[in-house]
mmCIF file of C-alpha atoms in Angstrom:
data_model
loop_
_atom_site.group_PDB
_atom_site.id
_atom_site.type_symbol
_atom_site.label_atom_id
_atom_site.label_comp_id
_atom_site.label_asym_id
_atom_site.label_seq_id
_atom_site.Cartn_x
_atom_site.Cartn_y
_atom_site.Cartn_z
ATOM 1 C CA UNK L 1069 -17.849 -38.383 -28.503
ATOM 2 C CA UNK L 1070 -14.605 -36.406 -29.091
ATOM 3 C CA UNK L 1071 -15.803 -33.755 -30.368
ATOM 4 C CA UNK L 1072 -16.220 -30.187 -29.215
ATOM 5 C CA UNK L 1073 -18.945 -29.103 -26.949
ATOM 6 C CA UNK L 1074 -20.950 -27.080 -29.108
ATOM 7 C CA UNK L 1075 -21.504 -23.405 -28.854
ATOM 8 C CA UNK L 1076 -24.065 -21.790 -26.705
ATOM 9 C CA UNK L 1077 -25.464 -18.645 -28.162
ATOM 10 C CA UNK L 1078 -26.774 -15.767 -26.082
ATOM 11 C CA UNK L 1079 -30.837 -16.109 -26.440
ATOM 12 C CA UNK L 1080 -31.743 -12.348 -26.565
ATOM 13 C CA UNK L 1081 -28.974 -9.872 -25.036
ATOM 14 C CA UNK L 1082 -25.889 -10.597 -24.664
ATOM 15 C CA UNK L 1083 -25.770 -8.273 -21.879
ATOM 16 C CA UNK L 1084 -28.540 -9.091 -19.765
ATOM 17 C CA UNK L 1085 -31.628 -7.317 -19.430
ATOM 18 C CA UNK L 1086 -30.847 -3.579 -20.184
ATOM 19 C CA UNK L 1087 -32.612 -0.789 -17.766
ATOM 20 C CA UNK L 1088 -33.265 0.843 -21.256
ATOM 21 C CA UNK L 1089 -33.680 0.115 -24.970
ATOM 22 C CA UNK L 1090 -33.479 2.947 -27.488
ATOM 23 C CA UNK L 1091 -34.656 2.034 -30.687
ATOM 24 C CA UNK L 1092 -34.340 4.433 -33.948
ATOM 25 C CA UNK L 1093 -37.714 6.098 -34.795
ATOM 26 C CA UNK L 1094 -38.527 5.445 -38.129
ATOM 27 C CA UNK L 1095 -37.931 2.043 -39.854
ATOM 28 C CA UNK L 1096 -35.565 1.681 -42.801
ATOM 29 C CA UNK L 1097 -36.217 0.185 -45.681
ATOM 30 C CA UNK L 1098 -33.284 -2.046 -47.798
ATOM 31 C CA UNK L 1099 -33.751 -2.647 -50.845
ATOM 32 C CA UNK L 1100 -32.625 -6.270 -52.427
ATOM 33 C CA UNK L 1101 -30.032 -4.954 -54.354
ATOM 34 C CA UNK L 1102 -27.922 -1.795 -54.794
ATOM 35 C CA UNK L 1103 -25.858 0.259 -52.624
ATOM 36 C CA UNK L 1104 -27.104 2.012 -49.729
ATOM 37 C CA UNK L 1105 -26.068 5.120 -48.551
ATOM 38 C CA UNK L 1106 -25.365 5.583 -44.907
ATOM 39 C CA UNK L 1107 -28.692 6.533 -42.871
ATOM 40 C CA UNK L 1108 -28.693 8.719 -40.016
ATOM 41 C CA UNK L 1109 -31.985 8.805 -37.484
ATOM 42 C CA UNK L 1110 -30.974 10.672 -34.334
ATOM 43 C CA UNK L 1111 -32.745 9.838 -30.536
ATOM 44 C CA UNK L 1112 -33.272 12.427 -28.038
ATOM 45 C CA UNK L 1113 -32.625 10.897 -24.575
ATOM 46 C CA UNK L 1114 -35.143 12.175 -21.203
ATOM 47 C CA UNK L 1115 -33.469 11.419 -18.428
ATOM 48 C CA UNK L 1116 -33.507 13.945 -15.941
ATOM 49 C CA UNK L 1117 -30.016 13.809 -14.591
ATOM 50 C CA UNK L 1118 -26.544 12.506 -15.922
ATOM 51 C CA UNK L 1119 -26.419 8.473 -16.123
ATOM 52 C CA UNK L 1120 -23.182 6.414 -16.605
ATOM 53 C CA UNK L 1121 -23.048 3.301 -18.308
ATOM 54 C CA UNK L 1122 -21.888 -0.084 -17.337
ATOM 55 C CA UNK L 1123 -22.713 -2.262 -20.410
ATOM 56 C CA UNK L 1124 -24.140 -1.207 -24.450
ATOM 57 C CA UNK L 1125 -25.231 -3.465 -26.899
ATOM 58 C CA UNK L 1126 -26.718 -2.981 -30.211
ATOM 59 C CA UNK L 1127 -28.941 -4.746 -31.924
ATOM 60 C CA UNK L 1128 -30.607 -4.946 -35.312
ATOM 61 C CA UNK L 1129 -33.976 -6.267 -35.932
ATOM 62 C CA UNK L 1130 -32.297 -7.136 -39.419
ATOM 63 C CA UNK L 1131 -28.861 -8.049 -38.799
ATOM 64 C CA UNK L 1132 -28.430 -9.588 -42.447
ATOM 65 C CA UNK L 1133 -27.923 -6.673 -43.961
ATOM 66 C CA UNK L 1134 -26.457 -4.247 -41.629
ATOM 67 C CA UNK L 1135 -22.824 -4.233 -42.224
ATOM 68 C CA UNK L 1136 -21.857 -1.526 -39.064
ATOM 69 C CA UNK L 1137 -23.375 0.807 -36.471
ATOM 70 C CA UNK L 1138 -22.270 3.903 -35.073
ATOM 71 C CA UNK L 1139 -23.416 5.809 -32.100
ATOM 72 C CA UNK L 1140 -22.543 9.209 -31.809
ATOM 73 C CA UNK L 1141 -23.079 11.226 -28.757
ATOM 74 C CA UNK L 1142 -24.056 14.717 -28.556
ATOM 75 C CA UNK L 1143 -24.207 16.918 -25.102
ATOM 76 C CA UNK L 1144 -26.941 19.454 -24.993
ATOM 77 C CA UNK L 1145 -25.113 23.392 -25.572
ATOM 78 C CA UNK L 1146 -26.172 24.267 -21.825
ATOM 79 C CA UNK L 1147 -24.199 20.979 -20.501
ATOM 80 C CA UNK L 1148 -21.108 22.121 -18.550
ATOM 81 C CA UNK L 1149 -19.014 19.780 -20.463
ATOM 82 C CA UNK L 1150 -20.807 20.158 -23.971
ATOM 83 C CA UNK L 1151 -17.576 21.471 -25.205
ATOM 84 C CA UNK L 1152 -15.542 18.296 -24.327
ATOM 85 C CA UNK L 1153 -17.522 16.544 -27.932
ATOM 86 C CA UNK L 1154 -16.242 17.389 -30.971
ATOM 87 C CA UNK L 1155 -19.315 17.537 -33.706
ATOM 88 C CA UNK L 1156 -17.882 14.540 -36.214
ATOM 89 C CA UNK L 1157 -20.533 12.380 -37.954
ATOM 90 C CA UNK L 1158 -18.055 10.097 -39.975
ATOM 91 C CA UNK L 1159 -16.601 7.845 -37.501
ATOM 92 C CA UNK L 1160 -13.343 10.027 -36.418
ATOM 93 C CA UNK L 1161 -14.633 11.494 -33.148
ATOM 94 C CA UNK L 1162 -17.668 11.487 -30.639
ATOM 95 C CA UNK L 1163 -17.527 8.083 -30.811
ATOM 96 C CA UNK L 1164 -20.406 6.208 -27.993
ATOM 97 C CA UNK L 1165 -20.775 2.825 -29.155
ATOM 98 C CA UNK L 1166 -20.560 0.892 -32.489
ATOM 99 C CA UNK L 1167 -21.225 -2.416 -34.132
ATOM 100 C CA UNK L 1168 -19.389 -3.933 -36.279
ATOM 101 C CA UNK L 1169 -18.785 -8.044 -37.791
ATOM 102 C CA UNK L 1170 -17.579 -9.826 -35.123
ATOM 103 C CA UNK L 1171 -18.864 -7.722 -32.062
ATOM 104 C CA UNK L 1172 -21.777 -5.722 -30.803
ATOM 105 C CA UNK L 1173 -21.812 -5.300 -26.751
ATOM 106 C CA UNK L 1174 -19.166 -4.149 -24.459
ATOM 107 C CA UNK L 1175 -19.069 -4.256 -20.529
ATOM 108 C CA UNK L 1176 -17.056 -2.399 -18.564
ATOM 109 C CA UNK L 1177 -15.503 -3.795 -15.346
ATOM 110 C CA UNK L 1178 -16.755 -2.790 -11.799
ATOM 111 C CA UNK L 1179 -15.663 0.728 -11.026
ATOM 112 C CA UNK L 1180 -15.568 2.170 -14.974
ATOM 113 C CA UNK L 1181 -18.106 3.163 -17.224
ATOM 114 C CA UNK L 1182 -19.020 5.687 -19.724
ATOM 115 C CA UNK L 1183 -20.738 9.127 -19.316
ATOM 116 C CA UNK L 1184 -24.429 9.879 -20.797
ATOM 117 C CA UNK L 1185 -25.637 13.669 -20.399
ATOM 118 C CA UNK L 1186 -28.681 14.605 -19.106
ATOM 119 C CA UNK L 1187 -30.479 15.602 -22.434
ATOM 120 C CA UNK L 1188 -28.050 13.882 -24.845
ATOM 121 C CA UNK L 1189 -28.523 13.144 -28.075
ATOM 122 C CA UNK L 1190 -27.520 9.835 -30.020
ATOM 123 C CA UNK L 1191 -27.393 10.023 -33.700
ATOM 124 C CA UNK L 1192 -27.275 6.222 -35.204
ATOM 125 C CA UNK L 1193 -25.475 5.858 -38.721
ATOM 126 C CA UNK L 1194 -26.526 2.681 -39.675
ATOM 127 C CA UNK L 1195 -24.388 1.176 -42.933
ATOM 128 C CA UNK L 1196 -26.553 -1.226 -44.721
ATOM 129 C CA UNK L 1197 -25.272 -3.911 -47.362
ATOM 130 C CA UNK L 1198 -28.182 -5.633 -50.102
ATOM 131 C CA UNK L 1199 -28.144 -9.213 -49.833
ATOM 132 C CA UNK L 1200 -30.542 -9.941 -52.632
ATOM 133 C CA UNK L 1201 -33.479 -9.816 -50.260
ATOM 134 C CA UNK L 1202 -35.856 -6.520 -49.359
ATOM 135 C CA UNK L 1203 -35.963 -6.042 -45.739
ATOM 136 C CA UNK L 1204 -36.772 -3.356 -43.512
ATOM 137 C CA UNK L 1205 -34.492 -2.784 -39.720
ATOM 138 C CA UNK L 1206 -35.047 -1.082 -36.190
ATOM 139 C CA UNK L 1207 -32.084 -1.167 -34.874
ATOM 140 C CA UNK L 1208 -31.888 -0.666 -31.077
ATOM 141 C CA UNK L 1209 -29.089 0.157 -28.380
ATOM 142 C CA UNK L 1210 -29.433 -1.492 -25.165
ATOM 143 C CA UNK L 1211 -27.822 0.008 -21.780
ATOM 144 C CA UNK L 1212 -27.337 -1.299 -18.513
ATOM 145 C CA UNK L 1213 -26.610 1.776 -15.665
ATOM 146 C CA UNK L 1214 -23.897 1.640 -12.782
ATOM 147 C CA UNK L 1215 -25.580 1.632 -9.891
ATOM 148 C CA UNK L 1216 -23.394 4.691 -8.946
ATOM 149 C CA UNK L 1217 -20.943 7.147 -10.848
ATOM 150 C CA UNK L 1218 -17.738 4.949 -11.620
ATOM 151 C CA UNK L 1219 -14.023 5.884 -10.253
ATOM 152 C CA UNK L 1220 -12.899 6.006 -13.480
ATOM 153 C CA UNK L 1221 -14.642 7.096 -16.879
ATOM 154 C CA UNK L 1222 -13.783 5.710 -19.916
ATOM 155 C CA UNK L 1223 -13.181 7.327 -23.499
ATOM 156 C CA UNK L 1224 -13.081 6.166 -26.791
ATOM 157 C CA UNK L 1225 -10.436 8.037 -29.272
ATOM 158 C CA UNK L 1226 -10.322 7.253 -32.869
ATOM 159 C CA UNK L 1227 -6.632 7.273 -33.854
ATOM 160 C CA UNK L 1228 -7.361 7.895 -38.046
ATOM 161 C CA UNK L 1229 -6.185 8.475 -41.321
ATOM 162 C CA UNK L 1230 -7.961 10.007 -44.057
ATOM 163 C CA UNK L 1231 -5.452 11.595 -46.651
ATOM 164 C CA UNK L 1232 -4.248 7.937 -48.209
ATOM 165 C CA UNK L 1233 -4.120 6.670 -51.523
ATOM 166 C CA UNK L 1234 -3.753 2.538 -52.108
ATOM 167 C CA UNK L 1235 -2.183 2.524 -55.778
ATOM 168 C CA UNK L 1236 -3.287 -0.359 -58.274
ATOM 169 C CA UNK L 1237 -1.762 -3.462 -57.141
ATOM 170 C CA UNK L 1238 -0.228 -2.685 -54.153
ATOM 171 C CA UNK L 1239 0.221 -5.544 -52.221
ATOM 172 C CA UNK L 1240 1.570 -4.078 -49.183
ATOM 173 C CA UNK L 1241 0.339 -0.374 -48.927
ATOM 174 C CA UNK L 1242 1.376 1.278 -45.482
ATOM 175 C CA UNK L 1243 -0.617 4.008 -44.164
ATOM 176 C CA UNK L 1244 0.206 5.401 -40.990
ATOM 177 C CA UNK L 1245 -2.274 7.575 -38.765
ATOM 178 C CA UNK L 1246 -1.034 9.468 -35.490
ATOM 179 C CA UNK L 1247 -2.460 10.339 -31.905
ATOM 180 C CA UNK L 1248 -0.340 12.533 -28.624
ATOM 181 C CA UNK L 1249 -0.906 11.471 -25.776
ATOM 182 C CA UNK L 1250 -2.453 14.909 -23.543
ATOM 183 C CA UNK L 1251 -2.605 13.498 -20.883
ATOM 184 C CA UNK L 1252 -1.305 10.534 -18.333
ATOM 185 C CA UNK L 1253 -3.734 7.762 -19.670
ATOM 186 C CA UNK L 1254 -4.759 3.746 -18.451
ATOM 187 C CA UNK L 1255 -4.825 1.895 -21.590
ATOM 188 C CA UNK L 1256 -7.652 -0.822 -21.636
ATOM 189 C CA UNK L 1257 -8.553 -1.963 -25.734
ATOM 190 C CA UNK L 1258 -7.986 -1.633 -29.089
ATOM 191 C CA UNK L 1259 -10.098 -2.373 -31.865
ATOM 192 C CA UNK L 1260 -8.715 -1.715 -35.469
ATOM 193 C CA UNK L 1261 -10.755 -0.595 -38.242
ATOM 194 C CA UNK L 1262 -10.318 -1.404 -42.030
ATOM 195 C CA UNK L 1263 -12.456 -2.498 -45.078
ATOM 196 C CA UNK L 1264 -12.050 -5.543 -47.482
ATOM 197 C CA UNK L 1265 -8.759 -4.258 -48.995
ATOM 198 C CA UNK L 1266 -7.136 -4.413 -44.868
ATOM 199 C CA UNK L 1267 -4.650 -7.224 -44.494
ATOM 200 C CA UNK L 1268 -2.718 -6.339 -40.883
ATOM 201 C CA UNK L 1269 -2.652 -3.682 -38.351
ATOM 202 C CA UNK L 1270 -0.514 -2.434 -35.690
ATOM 203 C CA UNK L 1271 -0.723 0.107 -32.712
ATOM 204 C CA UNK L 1272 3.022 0.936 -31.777
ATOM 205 C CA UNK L 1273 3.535 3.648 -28.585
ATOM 206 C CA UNK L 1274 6.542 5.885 -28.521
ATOM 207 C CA UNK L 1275 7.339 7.052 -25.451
ATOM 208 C CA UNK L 1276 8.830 10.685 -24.158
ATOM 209 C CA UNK L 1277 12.202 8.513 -23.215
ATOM 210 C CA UNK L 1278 12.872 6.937 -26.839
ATOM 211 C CA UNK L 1279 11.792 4.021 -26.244
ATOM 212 C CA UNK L 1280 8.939 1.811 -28.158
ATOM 213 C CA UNK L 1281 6.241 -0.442 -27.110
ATOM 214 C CA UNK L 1282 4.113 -2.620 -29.403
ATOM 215 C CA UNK L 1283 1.011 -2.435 -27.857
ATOM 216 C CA UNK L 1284 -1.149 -4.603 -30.094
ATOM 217 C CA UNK L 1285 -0.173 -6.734 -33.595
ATOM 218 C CA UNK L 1286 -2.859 -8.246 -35.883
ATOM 219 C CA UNK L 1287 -0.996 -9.914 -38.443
ATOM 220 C CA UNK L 1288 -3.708 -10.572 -40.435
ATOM 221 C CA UNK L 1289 -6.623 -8.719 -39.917
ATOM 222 C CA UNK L 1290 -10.062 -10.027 -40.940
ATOM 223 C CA UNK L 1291 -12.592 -7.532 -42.372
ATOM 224 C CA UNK L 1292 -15.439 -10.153 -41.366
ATOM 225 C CA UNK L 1293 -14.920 -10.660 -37.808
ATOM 226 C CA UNK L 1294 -13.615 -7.575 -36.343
ATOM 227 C CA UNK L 1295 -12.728 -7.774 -32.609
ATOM 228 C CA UNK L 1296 -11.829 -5.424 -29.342
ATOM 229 C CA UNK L 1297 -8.827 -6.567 -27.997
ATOM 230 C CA UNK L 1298 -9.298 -6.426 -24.329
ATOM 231 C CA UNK L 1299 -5.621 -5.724 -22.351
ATOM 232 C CA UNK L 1300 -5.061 -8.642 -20.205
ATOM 233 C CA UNK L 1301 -3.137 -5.910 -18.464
ATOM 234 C CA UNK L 1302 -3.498 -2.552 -18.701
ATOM 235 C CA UNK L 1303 -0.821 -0.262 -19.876
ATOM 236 C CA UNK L 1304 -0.152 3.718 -18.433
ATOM 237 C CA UNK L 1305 1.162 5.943 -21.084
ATOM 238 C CA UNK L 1306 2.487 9.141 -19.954
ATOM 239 C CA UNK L 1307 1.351 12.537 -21.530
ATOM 240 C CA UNK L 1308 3.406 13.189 -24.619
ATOM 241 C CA UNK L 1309 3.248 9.545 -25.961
ATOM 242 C CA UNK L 1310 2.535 8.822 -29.444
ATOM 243 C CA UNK L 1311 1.006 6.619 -30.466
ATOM 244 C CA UNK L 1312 1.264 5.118 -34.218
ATOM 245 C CA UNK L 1313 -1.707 3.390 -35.766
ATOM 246 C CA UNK L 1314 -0.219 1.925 -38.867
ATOM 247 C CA UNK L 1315 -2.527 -0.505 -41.412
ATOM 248 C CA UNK L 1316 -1.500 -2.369 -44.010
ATOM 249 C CA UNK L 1317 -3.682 -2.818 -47.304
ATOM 250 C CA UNK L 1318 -3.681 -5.297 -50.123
ATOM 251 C CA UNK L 1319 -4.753 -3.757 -53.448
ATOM 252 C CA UNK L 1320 -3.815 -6.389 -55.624
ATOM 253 C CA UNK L 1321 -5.100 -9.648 -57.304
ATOM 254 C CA UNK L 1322 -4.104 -11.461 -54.657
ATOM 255 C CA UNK L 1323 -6.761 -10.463 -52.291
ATOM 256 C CA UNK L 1324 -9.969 -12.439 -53.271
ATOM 257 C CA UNK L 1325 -12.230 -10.165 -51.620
ATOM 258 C CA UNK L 1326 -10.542 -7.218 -53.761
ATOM 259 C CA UNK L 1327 -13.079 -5.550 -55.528
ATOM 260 C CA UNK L 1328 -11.077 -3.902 -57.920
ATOM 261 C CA UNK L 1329 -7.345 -4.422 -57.731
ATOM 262 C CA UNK L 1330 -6.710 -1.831 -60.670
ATOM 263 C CA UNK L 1331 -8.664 1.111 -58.537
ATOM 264 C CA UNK L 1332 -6.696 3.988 -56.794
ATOM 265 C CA UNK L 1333 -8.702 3.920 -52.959
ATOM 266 C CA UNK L 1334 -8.847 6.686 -50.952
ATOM 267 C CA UNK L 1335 -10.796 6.923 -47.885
ATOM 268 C CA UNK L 1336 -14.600 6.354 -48.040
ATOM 269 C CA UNK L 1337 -17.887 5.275 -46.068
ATOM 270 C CA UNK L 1338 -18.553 2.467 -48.738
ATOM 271 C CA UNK L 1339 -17.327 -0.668 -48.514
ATOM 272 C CA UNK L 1340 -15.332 -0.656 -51.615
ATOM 273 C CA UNK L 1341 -13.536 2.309 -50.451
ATOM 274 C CA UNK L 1342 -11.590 2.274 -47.679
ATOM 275 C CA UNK L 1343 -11.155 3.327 -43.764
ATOM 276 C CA UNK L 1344 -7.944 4.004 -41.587
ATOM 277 C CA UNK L 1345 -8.918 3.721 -37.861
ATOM 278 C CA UNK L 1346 -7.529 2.637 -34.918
ATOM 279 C CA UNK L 1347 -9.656 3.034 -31.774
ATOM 280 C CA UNK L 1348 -8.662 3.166 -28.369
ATOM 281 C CA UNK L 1349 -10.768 2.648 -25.279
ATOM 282 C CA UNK L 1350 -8.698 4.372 -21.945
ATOM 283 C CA UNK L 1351 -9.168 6.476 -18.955
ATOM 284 C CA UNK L 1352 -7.191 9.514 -17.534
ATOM 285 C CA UNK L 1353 -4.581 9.378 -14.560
ATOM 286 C CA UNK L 1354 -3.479 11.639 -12.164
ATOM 287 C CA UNK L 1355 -0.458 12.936 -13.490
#
């Protein structure tokens, strides 16, 4: 009678019932075992004027085997801002929405939301892991619209690393990536990104004064339940801040989910390579 109430999991979306579901056009097939290279399917959207977006979820019709999800937006060439997205397929930048373990749906506070296009399109890269099974995956992205164009818009920045090498047995391999500040910024989340071989992370601002500001720690980071940190308060960064994104990697017998501690790693889409990102969710302020 002590115990714990227990959990009560979301029946269907997390984030309500979307206003609409885009769902990748040709099915995938996984195989049972074997490795899987990343598969791109790209959606063309039709609305007929630019939407904002209040709340995203993904969600795979196999979730078993799908290890991540990216969403990558891309503006049509006759947008006025089509020049604002960098053209970056591998996770770095032109970053919409992603899934990873440990989270799938974001919703953005009253006020803020992100900016869709008219005539965008979204390219999924869907990473897929075998699990001894065949199965075959739709994966679809759920949105929910503000009912009118937010104060604020918010962007995601990938703060990343991709010139590292983890030696053989390193224990306690630093690897540093950096990101200026261009302009006066609101702070809202963080959400580190490393494979099996991560063991902590940390997102340090120096500001134009000197000074330092630890703006979030993970001690131990956990490739299997990846989270966004959420700012209980956000923080304002003045233009010409950098920021450090520095993750730490085990490479050594010690880590049991090492898959081979006498390997040189570099960076990779695979699994048993490895990744160096630190993304930021934030919003511009009048200077």
């Amino acid at each position: 009678k002590d115990a714990p109430l227990p959990r009560k999991w979301a029946d269907g979306w997390k984030i309500g019932k979307p206003d609409a579901v885009f769902e990748i056009p040709k099915e995938n097939k996984v195989p049972a075992t074997g490795a899987v290279p990343y598969q791109y399917q790209t959606i063309t959207t039709s609305f007929d004027e630019d939407r904002w977006i209040q709340a995203m979820e993904i969600r795979p019709t196999s979730p078993q085997v799908v290890h991540h999800v990216l969403v990558f937006l891309h503006f049509p060439r006759n947008h006025p801002r089509a020049d604002e997205q960098p053209d970056d397929r591998r996770g770095l930048n032109g970053y919409f929405m992603g899934m990873v373990p440990g989270q799938g749906d974001i919703t953005f506070p009253e006020g803020q939301g992100k900016f869709l296009p008219k005539g965008a399109k979204l390219e999924f890269q869907i990473h897929y892991t075998t699990n001894g099974e065949e199965a075959t995956d739709k994966t679809k992205l759920g949105m929910i619209f503000c009912k009118e164009q937010p104060k604020t818009e918010i962007t995601t920045t990938g703060i990343s690393n991709v010139f590292f090498q983890i030696p053989p047995g390193a224990e306690n391999h630093e690897v540093k990536a950096l990101y200026i500040v261009k302009q006066k910024m609101r702070l809202l989340s963080l959400m580190p990104h490393m494979h099996v071989r991560g063991k902590a992370y940390k997102y340090v601002a120096k500001l134009p004064d000197g000074t330092e500001q630890v703006l979030l720690d993970v001690p131990r980071y956990d490739f299997n339940w990846q989270l966004l940190y959420i700012l209980r308060e956000p923080i304002d960064l003045p233009k010409g801040t950098k920021i450090y994104a520095t993750g730490w990697f085990d490479n050594s017998d010690k880590n049991p989910a090492n898959p081979d501690p006498k390997k040189t790693v570099r960076f990779g889409e695979q699994t048993w390579e490895e990744m160096q990102i630190g993304y930021i969710n934030w919003y511009a302020l009048e200077d």
